[in-house]
mmCIF file of N, CA and C in Angstrom:
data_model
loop_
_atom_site.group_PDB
_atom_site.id
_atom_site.type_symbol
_atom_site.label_atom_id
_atom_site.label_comp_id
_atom_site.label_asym_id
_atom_site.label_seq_id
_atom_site.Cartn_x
_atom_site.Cartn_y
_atom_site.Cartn_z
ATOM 1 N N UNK A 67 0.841 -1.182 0.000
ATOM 2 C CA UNK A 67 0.000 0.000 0.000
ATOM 3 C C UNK A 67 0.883 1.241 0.000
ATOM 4 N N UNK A 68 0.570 2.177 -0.673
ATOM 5 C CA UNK A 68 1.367 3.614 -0.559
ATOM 6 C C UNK A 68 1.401 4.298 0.880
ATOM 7 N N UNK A 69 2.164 5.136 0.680
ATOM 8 C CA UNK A 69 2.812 5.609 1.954
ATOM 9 C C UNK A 69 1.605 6.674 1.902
ATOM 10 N N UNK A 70 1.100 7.217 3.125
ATOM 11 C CA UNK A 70 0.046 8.151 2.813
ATOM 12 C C UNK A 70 0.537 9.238 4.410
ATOM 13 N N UNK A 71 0.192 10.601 3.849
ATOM 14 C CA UNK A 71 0.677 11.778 5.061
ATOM 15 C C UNK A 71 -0.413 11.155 6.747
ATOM 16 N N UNK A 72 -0.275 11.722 7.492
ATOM 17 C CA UNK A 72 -0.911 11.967 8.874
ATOM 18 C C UNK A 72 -0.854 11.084 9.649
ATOM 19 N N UNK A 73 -1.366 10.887 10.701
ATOM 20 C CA UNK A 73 -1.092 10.064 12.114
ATOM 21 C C UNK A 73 -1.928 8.740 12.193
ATOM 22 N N UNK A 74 -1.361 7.681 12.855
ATOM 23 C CA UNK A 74 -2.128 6.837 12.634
ATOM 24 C C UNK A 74 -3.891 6.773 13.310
ATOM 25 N N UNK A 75 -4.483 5.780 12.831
ATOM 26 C CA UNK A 75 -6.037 5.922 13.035
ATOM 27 C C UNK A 75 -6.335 5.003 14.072
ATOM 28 N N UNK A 76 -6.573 4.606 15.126
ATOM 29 C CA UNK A 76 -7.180 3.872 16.171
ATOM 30 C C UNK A 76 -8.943 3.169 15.543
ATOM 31 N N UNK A 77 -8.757 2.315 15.002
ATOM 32 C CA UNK A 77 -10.210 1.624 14.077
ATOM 33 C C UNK A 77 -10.616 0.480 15.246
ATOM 34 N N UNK A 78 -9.770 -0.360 15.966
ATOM 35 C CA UNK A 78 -10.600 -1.534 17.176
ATOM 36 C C UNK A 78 -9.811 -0.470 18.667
ATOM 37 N N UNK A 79 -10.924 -0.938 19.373
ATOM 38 C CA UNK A 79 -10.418 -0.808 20.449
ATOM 39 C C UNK A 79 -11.786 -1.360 21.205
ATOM 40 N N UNK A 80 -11.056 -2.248 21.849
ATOM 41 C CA UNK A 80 -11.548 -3.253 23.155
ATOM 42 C C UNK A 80 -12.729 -4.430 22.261
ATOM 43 N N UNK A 81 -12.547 -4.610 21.442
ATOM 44 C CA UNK A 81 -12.757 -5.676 20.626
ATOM 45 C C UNK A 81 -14.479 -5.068 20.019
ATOM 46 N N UNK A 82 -14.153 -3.598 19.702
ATOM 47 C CA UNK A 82 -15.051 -2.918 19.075
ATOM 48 C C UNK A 82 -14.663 -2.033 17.976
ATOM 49 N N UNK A 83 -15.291 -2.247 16.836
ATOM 50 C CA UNK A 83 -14.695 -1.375 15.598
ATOM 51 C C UNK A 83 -15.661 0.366 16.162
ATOM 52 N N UNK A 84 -14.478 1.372 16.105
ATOM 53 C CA UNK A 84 -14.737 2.453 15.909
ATOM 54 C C UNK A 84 -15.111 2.958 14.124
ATOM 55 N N UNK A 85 -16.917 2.914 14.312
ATOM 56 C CA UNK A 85 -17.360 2.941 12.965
ATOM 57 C C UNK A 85 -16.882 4.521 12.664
ATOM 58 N N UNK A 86 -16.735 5.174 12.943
ATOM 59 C CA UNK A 86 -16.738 6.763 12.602
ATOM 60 C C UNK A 86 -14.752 6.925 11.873
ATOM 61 N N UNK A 87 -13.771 6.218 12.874
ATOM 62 C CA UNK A 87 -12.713 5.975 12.421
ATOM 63 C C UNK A 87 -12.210 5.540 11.110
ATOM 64 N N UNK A 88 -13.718 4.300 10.868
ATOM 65 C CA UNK A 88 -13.627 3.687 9.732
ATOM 66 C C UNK A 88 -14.121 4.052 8.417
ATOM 67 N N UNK A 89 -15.208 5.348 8.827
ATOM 68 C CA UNK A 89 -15.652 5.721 7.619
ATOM 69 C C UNK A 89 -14.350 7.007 7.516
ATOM 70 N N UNK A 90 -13.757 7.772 8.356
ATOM 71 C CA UNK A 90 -13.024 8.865 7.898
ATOM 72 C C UNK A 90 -11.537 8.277 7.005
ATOM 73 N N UNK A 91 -11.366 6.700 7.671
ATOM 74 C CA UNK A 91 -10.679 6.298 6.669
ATOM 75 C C UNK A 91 -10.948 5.545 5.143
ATOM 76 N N UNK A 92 -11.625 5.831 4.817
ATOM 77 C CA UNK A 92 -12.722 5.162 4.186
ATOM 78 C C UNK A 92 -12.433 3.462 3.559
ATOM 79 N N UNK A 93 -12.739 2.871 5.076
ATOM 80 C CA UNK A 93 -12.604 1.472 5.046
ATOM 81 C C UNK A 93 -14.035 1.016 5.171
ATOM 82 N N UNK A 94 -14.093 -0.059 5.006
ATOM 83 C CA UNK A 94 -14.935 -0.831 5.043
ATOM 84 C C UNK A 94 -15.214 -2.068 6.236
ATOM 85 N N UNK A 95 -15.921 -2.899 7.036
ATOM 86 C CA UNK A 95 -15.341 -3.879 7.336
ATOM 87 C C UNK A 95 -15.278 -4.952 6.896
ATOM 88 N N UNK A 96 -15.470 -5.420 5.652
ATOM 89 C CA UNK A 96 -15.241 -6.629 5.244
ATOM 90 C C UNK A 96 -13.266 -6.326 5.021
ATOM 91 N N UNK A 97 -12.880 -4.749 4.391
ATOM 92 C CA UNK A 97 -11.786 -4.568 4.689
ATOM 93 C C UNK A 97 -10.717 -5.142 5.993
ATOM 94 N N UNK A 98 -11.619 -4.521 6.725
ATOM 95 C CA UNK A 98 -10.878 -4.683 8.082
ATOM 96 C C UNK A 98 -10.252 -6.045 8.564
ATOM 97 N N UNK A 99 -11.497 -6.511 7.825
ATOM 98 C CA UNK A 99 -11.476 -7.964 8.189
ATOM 99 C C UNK A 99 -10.360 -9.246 7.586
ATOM 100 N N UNK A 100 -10.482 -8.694 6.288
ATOM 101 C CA UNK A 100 -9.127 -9.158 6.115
ATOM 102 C C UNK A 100 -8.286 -9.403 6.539
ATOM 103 N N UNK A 101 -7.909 -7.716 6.734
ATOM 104 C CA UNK A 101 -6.361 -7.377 7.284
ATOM 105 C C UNK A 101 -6.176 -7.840 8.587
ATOM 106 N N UNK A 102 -7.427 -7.807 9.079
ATOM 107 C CA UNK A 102 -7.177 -9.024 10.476
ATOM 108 C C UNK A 102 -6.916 -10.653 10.136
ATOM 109 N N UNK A 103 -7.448 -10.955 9.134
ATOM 110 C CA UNK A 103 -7.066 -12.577 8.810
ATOM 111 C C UNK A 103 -5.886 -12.289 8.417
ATOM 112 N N UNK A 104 -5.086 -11.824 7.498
ATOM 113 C CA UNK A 104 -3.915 -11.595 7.385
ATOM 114 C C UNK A 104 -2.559 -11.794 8.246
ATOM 115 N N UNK A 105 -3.501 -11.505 9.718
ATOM 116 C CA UNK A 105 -2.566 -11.661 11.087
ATOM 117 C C UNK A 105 -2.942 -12.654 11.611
ATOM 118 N N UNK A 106 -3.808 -13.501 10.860
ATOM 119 C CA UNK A 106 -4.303 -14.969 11.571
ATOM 120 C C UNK A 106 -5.722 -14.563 13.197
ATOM 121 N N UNK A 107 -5.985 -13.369 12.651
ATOM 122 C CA UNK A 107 -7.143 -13.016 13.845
ATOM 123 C C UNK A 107 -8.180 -13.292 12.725
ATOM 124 N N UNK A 108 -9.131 -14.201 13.471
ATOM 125 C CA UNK A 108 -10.351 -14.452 12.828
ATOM 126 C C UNK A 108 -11.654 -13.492 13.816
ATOM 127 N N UNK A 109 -11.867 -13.386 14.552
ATOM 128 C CA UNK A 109 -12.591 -12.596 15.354
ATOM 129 C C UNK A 109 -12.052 -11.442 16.273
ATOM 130 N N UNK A 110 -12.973 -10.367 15.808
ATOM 131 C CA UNK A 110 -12.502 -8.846 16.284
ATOM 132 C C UNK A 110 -12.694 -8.605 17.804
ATOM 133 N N UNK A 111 -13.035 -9.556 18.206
ATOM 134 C CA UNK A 111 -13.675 -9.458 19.798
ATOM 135 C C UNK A 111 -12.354 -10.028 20.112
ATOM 136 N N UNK A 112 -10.950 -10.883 19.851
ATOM 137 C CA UNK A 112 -9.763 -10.823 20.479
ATOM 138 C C UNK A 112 -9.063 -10.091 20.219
ATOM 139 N N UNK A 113 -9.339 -8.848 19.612
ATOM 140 C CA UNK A 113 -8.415 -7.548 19.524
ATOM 141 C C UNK A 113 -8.634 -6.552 20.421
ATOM 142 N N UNK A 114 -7.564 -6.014 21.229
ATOM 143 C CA UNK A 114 -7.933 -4.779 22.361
ATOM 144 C C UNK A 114 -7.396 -3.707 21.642
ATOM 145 N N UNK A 115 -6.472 -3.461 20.781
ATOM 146 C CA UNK A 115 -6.702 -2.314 19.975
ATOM 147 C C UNK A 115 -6.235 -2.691 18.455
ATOM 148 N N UNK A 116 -7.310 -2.260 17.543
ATOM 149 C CA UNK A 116 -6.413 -2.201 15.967
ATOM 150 C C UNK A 116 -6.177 -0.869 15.409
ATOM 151 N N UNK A 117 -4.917 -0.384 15.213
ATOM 152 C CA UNK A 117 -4.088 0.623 14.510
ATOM 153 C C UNK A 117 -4.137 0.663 12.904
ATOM 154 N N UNK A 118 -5.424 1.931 12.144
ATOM 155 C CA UNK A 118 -4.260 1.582 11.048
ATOM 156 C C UNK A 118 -2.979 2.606 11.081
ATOM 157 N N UNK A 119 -1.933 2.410 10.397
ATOM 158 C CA UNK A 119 -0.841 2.990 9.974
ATOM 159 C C UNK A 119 -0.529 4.190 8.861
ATOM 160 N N UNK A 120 0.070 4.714 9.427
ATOM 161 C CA UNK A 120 0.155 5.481 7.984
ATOM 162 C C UNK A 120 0.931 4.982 6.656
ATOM 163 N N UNK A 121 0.940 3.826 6.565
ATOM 164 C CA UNK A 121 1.306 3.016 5.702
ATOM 165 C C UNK A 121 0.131 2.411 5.049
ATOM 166 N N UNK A 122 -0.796 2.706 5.867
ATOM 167 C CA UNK A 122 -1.939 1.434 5.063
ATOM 168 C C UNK A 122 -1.818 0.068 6.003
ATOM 169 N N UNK A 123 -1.172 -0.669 6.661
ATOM 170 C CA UNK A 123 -1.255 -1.633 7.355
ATOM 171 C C UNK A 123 -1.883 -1.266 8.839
ATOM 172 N N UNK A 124 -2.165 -2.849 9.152
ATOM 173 C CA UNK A 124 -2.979 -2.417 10.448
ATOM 174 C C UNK A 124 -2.097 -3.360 11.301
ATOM 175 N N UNK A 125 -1.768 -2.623 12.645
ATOM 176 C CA UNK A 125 -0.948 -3.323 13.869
ATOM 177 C C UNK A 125 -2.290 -3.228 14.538
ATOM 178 N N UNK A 126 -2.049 -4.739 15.318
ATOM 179 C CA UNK A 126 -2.930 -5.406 16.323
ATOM 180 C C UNK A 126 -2.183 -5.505 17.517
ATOM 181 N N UNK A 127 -2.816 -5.338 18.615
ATOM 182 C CA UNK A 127 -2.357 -5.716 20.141
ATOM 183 C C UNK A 127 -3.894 -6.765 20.332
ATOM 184 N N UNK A 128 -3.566 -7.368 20.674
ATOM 185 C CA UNK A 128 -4.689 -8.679 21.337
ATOM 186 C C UNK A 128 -4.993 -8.791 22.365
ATOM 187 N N UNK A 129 -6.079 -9.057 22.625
ATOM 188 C CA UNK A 129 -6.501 -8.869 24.550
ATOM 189 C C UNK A 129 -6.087 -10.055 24.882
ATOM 190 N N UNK A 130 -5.410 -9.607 26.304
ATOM 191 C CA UNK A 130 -4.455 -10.477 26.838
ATOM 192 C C UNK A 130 -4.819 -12.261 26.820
ATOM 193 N N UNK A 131 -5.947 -12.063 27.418
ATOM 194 C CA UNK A 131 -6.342 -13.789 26.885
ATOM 195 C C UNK A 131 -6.322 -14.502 25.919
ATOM 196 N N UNK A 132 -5.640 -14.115 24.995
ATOM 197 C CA UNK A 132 -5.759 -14.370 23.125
ATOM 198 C C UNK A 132 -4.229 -13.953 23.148
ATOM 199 N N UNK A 133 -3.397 -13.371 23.494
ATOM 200 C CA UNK A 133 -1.766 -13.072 23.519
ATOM 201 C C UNK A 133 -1.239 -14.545 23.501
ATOM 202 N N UNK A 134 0.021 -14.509 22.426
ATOM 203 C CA UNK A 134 0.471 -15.983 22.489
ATOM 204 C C UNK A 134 0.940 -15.913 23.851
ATOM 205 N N UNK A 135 1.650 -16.968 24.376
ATOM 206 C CA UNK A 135 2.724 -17.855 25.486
ATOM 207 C C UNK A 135 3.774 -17.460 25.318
ATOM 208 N N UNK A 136 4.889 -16.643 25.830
ATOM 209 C CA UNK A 136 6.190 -16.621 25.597
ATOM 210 C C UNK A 136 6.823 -17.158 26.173
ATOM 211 N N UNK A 137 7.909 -17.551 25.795
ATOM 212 C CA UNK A 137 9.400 -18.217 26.908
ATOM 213 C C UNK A 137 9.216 -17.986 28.537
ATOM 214 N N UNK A 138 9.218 -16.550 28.403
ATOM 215 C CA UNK A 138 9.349 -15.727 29.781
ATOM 216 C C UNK A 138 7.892 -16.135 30.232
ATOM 217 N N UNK A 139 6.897 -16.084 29.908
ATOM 218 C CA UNK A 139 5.623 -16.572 30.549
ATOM 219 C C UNK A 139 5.901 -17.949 31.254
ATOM 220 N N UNK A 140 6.377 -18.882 29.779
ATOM 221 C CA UNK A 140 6.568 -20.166 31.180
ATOM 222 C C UNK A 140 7.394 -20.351 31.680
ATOM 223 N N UNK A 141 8.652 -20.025 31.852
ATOM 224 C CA UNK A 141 9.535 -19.796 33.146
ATOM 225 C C UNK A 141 9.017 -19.197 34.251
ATOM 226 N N UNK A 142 8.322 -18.147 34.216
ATOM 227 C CA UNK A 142 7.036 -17.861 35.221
ATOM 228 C C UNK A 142 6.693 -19.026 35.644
ATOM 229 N N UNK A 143 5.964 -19.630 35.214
ATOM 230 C CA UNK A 143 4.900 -20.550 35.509
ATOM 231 C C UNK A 143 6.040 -21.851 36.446
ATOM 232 N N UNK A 144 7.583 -22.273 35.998
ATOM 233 C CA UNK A 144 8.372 -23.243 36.242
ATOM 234 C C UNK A 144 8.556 -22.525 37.126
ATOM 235 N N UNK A 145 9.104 -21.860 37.391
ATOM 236 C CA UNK A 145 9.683 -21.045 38.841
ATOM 237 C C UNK A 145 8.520 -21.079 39.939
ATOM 238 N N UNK A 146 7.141 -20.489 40.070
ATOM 239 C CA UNK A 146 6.473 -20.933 40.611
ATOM 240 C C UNK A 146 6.229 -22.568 40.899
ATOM 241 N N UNK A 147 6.273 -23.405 40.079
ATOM 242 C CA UNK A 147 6.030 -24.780 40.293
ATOM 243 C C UNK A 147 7.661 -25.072 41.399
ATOM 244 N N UNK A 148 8.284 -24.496 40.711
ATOM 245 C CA UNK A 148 9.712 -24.898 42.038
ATOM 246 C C UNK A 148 9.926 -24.957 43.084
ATOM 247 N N UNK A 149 9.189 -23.516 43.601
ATOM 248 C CA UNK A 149 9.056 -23.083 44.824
ATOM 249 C C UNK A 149 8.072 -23.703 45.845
ATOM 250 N N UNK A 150 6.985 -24.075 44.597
ATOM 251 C CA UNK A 150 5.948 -25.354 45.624
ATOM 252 C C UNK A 150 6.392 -26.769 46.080
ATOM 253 N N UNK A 151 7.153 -26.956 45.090
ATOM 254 C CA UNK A 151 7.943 -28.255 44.920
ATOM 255 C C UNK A 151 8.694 -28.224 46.502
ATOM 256 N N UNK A 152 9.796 -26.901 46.293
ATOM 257 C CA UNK A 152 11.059 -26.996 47.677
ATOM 258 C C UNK A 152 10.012 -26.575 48.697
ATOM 259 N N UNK A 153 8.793 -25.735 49.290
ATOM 260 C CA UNK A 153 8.196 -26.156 49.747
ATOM 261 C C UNK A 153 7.581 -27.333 50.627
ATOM 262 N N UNK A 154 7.252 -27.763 49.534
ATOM 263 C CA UNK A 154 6.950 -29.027 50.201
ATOM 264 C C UNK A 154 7.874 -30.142 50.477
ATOM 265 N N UNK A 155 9.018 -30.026 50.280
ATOM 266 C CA UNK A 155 10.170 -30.789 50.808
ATOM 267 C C UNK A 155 10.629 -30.248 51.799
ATOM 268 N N UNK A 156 10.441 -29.487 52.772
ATOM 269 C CA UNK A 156 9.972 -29.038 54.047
ATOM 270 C C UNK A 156 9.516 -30.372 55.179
ATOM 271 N N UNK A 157 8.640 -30.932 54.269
ATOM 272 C CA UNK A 157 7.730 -31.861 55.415
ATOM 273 C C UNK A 157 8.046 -33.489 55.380
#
């Protein structure tokens, strides 16, 4: 998509399309919708905000329950299990 002037547009937020956003950009949502499959989001209700860009692309942040798993998440999760573990080797 061409590079186009001004700031980016805030179109989802909290897994609601801002219709007024969408007509000043003059999108559509079957548009939108795409560009969300594109990112492998099939439903707009796991998006907490969609950005378009001044590029024409749209950045997604995902509500946290829909956020992949990272490394650091489950080392979280192992470190807690450790501590229950030495814990209970206590008794």
């Amino acid at each position: 998509m061409p590079w186009a002037e001004g700031t980016p547009s805030i179109l989802i937020e909290g897994g609601k399309i801002l219709e007024e956003n969408l007509k000043k950009n003059k999108l559509t949502l079957d548009t939108v919708n795409q560009m969300l499959r594109q990112k492998d989001i099939f439903d707009i209700s796991e998006v907490e905000y969609g950005v378009l860009e001044i590029n024409g692309m749209i950045s997604v942040m995902k509500k946290k329950e829909y956020q992949n798993v990272t490394l650091k998440d489950m080392k979280k999760g192992i470190n807690s299990f450790r501590l229950s573990l030495s814990w209970m080797d206590n008794f």
